[in-house]
Coordinates of C-alpha atoms and ligand atoms in Angstrom, one line a residue:
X26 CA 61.8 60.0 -9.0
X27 CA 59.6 59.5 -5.7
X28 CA 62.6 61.4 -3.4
X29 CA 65.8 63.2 -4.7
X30 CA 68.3 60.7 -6.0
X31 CA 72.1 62.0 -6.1
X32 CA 72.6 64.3 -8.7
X33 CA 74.2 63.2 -12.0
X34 CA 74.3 66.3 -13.7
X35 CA 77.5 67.2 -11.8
X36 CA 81.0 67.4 -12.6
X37 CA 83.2 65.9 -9.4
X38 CA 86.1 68.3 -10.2
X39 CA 83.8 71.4 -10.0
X40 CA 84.7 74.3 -7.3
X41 CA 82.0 75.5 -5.1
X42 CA 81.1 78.9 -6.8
X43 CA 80.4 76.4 -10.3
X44 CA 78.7 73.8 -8.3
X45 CA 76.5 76.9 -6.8
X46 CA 75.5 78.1 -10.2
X47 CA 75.0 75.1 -12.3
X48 CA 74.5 72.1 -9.7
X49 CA 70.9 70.7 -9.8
X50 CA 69.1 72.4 -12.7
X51 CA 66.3 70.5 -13.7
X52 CA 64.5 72.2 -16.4
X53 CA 60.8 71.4 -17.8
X54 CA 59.8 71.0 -21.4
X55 CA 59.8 74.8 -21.9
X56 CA 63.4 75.1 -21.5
X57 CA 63.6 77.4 -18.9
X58 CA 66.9 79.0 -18.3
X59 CA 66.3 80.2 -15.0
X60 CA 64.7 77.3 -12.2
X61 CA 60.9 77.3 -12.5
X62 CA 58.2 77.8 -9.2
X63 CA 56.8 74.0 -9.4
X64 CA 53.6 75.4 -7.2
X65 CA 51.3 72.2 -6.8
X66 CA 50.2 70.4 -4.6
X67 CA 50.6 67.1 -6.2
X68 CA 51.1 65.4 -9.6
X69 CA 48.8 63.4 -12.3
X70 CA 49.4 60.3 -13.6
X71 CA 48.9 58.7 -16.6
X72 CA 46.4 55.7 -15.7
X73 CA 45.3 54.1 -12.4
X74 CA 48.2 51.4 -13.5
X75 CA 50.9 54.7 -13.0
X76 CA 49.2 55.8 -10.4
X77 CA 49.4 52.2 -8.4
X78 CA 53.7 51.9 -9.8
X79 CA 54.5 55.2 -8.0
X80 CA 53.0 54.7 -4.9
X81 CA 54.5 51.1 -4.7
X82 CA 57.7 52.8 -5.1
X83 CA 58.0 50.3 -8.0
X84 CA 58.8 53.8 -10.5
X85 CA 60.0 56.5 -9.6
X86 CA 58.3 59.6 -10.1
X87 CA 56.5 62.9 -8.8
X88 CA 53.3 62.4 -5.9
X89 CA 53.1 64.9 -3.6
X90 CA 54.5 67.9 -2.9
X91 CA 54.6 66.8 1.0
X92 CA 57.7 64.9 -0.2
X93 CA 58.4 65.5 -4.2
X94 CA 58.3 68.8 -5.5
X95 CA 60.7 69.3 -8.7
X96 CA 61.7 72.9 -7.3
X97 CA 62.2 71.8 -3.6
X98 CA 64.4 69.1 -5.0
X99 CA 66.3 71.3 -7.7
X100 CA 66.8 73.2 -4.3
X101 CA 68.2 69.9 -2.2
X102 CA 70.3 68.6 -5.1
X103 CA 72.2 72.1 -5.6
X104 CA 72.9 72.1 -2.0
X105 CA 73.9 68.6 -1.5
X106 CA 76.0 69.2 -4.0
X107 CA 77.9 71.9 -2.6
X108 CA 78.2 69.9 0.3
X109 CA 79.5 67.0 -0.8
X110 CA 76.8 64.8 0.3
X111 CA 75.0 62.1 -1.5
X112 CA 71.4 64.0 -0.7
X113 CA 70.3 66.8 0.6
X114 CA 66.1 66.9 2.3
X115 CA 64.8 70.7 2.6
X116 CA 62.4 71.3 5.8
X117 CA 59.9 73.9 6.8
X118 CA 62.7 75.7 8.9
X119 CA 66.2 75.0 10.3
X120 CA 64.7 73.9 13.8
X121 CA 62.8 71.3 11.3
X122 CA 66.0 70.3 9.9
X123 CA 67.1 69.5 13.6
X124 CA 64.3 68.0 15.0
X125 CA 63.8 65.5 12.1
X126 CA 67.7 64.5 12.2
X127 CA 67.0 64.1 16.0
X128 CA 63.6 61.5 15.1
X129 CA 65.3 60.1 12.5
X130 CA 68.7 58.7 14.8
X131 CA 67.2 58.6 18.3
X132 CA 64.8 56.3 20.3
X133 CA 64.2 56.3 23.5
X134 CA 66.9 55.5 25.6
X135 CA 69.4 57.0 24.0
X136 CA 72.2 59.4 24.5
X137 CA 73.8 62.2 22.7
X138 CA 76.1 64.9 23.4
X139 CA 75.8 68.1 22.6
X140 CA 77.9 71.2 22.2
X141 CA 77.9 73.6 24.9
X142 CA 77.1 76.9 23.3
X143 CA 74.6 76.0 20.4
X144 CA 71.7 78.0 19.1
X145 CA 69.4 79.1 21.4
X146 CA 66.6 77.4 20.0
X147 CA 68.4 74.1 19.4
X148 CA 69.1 74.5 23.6
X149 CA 65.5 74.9 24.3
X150 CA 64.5 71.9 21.6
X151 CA 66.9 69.3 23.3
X152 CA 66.0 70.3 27.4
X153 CA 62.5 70.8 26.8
X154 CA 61.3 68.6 23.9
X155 CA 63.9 66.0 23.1
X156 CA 64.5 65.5 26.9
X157 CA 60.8 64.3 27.4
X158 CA 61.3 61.0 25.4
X159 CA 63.8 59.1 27.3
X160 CA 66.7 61.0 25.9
X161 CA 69.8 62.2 27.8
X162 CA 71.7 64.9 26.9
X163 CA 75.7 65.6 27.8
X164 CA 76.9 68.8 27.2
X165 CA 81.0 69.4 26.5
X166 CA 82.8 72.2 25.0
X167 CA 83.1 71.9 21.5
X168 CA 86.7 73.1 21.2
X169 CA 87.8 70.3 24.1
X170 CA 88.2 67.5 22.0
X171 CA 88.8 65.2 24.7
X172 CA 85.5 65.8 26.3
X173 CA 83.9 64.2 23.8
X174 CA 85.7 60.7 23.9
X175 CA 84.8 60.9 27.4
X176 CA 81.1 61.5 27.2
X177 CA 80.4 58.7 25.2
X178 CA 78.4 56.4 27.2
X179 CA 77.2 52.7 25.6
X180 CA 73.7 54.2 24.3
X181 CA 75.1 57.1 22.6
X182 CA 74.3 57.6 19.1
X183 CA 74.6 61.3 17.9
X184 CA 77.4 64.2 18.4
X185 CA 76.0 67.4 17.3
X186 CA 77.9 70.3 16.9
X187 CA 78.3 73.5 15.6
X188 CA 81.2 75.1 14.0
X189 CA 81.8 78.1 14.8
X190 CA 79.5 78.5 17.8
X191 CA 76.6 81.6 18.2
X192 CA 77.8 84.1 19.4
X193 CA 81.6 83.5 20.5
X194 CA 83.0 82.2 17.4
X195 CA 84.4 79.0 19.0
X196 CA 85.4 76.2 16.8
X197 CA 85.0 72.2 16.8
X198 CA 87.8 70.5 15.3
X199 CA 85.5 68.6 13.3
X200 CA 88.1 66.2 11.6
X201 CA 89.1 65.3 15.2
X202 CA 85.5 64.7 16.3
X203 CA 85.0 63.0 13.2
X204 CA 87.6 60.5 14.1
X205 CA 86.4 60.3 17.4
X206 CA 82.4 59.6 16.4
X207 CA 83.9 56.5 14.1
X208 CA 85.8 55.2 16.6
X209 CA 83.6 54.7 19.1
X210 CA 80.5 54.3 16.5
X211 CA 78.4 57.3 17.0
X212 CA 76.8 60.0 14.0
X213 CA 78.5 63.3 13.9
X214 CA 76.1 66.3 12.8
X215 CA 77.8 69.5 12.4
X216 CA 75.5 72.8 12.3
X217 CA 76.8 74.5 9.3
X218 CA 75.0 77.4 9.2
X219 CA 77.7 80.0 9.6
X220 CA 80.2 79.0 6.9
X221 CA 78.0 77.6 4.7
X222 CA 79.7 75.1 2.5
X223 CA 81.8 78.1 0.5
X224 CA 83.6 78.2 3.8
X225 CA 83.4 74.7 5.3
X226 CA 82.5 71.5 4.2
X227 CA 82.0 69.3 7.3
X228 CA 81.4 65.9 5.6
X229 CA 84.8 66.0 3.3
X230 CA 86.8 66.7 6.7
X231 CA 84.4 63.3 8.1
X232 CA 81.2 64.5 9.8
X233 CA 78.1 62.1 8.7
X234 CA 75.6 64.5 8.4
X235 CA 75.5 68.6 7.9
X236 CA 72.4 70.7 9.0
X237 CA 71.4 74.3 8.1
X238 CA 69.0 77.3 8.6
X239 CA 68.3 78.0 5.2
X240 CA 67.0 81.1 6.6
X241 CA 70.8 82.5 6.8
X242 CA 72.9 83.0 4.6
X243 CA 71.9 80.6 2.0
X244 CA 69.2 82.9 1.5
X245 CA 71.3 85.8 2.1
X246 CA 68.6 88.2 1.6
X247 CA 66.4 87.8 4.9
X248 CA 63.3 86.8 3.1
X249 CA 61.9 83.3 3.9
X250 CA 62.6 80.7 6.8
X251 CA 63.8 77.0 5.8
X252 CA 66.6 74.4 6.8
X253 CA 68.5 71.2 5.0
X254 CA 69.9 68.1 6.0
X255 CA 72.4 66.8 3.9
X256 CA 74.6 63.5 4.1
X257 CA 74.1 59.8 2.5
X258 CA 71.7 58.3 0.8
X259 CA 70.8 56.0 4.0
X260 CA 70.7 58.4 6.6
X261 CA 69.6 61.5 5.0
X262 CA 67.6 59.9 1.6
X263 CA 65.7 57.1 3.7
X264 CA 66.2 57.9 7.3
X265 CA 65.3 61.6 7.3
X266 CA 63.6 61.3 4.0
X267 CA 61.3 59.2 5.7
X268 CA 60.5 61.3 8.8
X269 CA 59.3 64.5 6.4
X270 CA 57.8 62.2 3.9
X271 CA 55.6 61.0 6.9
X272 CA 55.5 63.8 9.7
X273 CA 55.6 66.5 7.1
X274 CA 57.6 69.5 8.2
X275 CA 58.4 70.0 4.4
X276 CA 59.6 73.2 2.6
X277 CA 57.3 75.1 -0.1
X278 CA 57.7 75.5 -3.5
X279 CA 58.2 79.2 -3.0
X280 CA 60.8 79.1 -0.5
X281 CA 62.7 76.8 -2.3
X282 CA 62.9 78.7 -4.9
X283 CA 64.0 81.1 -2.8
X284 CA 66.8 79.7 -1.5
X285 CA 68.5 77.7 -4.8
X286 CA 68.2 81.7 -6.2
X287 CA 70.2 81.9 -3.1
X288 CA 72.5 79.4 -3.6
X289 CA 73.6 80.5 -7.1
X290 CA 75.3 83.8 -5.3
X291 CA 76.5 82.5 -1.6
X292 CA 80.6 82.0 -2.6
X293 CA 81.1 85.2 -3.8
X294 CA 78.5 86.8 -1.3
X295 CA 80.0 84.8 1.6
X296 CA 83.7 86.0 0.6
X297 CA 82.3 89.6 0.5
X298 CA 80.5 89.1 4.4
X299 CA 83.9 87.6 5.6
X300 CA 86.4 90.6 4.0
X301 CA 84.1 93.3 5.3
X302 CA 83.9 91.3 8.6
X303 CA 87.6 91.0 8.6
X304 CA 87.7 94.9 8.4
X305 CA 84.9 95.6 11.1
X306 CA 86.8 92.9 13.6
X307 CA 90.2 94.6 13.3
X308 CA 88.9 98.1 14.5
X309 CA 86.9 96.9 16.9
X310 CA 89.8 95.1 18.1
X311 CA 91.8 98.5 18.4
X312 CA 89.0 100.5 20.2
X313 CA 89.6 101.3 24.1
X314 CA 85.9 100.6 24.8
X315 CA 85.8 96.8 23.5
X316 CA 87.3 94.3 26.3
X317 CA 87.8 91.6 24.1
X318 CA 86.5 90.7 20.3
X319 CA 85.4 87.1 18.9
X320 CA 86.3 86.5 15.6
X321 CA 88.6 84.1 14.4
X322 CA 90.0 85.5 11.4
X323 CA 92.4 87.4 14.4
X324 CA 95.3 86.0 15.4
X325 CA 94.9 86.6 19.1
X326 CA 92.0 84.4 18.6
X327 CA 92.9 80.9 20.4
X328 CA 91.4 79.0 17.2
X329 CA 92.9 81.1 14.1
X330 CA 95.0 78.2 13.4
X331 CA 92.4 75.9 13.2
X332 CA 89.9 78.1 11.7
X333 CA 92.6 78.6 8.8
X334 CA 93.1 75.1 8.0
X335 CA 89.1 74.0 8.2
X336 CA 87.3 77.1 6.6
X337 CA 88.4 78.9 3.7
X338 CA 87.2 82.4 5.8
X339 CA 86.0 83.4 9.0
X340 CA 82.6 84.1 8.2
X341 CA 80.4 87.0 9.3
X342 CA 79.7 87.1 12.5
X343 CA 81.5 88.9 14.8
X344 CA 81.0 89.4 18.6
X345 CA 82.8 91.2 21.0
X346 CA 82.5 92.2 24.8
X347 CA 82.2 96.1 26.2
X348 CA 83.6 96.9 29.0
X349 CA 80.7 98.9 30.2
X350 CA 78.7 96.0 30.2
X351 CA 74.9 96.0 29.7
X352 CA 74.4 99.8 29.7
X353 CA 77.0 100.1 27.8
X354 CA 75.6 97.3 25.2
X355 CA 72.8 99.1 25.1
X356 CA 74.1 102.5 24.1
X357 CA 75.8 101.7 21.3
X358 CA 73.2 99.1 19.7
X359 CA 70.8 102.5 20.0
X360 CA 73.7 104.8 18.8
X361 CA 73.5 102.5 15.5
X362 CA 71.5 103.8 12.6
X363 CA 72.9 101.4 9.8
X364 CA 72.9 98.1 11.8
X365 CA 69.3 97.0 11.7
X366 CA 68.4 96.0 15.2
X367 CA 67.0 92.4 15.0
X368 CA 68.4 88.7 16.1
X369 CA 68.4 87.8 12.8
X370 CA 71.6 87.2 10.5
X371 CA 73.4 86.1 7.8
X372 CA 71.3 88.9 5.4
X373 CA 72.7 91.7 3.0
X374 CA 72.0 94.2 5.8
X375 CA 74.3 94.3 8.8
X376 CA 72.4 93.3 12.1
X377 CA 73.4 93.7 15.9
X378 CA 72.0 92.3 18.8
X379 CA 72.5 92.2 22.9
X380 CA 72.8 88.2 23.0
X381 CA 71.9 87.9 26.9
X382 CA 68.8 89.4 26.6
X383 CA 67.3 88.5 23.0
X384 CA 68.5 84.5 21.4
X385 CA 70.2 83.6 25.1
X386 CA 67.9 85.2 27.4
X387 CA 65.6 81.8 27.5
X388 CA 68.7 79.4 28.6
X389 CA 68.6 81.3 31.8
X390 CA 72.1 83.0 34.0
X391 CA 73.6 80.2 34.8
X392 CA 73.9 78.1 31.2
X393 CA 74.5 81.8 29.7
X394 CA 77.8 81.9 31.9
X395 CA 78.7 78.4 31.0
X396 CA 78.9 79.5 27.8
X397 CA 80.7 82.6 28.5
X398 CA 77.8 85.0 27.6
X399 CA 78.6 88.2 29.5
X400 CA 76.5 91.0 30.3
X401 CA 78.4 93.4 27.7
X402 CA 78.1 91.0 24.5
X403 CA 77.3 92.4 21.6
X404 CA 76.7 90.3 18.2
X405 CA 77.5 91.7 14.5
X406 CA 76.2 89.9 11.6
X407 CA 78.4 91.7 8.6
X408 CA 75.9 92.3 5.4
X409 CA 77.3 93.5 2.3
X410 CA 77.4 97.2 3.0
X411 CA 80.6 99.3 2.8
X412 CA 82.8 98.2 5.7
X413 CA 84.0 102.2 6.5
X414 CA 80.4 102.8 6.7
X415 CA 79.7 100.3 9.2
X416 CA 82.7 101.6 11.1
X417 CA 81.2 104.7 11.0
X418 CA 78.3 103.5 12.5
X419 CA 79.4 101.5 15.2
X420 CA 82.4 104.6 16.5
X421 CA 79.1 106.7 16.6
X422 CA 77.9 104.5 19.7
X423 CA 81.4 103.4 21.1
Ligands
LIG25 C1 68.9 80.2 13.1 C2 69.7 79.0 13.4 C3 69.0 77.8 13.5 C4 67.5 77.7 13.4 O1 67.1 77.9 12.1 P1 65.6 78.5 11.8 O2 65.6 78.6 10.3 O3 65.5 79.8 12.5 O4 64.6 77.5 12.3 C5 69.8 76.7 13.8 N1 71.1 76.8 14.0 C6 71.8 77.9 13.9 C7 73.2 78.0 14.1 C8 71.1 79.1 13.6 O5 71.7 80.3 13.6

């Protein structure tokens, strides 16, 4: 095949957890049980005749590990299949996965709006990168549906998203964006990093496209960096194929691996992040310190309801504000021995960060406080450690 058709080896009725395990399997001649590294560069073929068909596109088959690796696709057709999408195309990293969605819909002239609130990086790729070609950018809440009919302008073409945001844990209603983006003609993306699809699956509630940092929890164990786009055959097997086919920010062999090793383990590891998260957001929410906490599996959060009916948990990530602000911040995120202090997330081991002045310090004060980043944030990414012990940790510092 010269670029990952849609999986047939898939039952329709499958859950998640099955579709995880057994999805996408491709074995070799040996018979492997467990996925084989494919680590080559590129593929022989039979006779200059072969050689001339595959390029031609007139068979399908194996070239170049650029854009046809067996294990990078074993990789892209487990995950599409968990999302419910036709195709899935791995990239080099989840910025990758972004920026080749963004070359593969825009040209200049466009328009898109964009959810106030998204990844840092993402941010910094639209202002400073996107923003050079012609491009104009509008930026509305995500959870203010309305906002979004209202951007729309006659060149728009593209709605991203993320669901829930980093760090406050606010949510899109995606089916109502959805709607929205078909009524007036435009591509909804939704950044699914958080949930993953064992928690969310954007396209069955009517996004077009899904996009994710591989390097989170679909990995799960903090080891290599890699995104995905998933969605249709058109738009993500042609259109997005065709921008890492020919611009090449591609995912290796290894990494894949990697991450479809991942794959086979997220539902139950996610539902373990989200119950030990549900635990650690519940005490903080009871401590005098903590002004307010993030998390939408409580029902003082303004979303719960919606985050109840469009994920199937509440994920791992939980922030809350101190009232003592930065020094306070500070204090505790040093009082921690257990939490590993890094930006990362979405690992086995439990981080926490100071958002304002690590993944938001580069937006600058004024986009951090239209987005509601306050001096005391602090951001938890539950791992898979005991929750008491992380309790423990964190009433050390509080
Ligand atoms: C980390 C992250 C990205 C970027 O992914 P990389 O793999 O670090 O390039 C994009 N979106 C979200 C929501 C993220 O958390």
């Amino acid at each position: 095949m010269s670029k990952p058709d849609r999986p047939q080896d898939i039952d329709p009725n499958w859950g998640t957890a099955t579709l995880g395990v057994r999805a996408g399997e491709m074995r070799s001649e040996f018979g492997e049980h467990s996925a084989a590294i494919h680590a080559t560069s590129s593929f022989v073929f039979e006779s200059a005749e072969a050689a001339a068909k595959r390029f031609s596109g007139e068979e399908p088959g194996l070239i170049y590990s650029r854009f046809t690796n067996p294990t990078v696709q074993g990789f892209e057709r487990k995950l599409a299949a968990m999302e419910g999408g036709d195709q899935a195309v791995a990239t080099a990293s989840g910025m990758s996965a972004i920026l080749s969605l963004l070359l593969a819909t825009l040209r200049a002239g466009d328009h898109l709006v964009a959810a106030k609130g998204l990844f840092g990086s993402t941010t910094g790729l639209l202002n400073n990168i996107i923003s050079r070609f012609d491009i104009a950018i509008t930026y509305v809440a995500p959870s203010d549906t309305d906002a979004w009919r209202q951007a729309v302008q006659p060149n728009t073409r593209l709605f991203m998203v993320e669901s829930p945001t980093n760090p406050l844990c606010e949510l899109a209603d995606i089916a109502a964006l959805a709607q929205i983006a078909r009524d007036v003609g435009v591509l909804l993306a939704v950044d699914n990093c958080f949930c993953t699809p064992a928690l969310q699956q954007p396209l069955a509630l009517g996004a077009h496209v899904v996009l994710h940092s591989a390097t989170k929890f679909l990995d799960g164990q903090g080891r290599a960096v890699g995104g995905a786009v998933v969605g249709d055959s058109k738009l993500v097997g042609e259109d997005v194929f065709g921008i890492i086919r020919t611009a090449g920010p591609c995912m290796s062999p290894f990494n894949a691996w990697v991450f479809l090793k991942g794959l086979e383990t997220l539902d139950v590891r996610m539902r373990a992040h989200c119950q030990r998260a549900e635990q650690v957001a519940g005490w903080l929410a009871e401590q005098p310190a903590v002004d307010r906490v993030y998390y939408t599996g409580l029902s003082t959060h303004p979303q719960h309801a919606l985050a109840c009916r469009q994920q199937s948990g509440h994920g791992a990530i939980v922030a809350f504000d101190l009232k003592g602000g930065q020094a306070a911040a500070f204090n505790l995120i040093n009082a921690t021995r257990l939490f590993s202090i890094t930006a990362n997330l979405g690992d086995v081991r439990s981080t926490i960060t100071h958002p304002p002045t690590t993944t938001h310090y580069r937006i600058g004060p004024e986009l951090r406080a239209a987005a509601g980043i306050q001096d005391g944030l602090v951001r938890l990414s539950i791992g898979l450690e005991d929750a008491g012990d992380l309790i423990a940790d964190l009433q050390r510092g509080l």
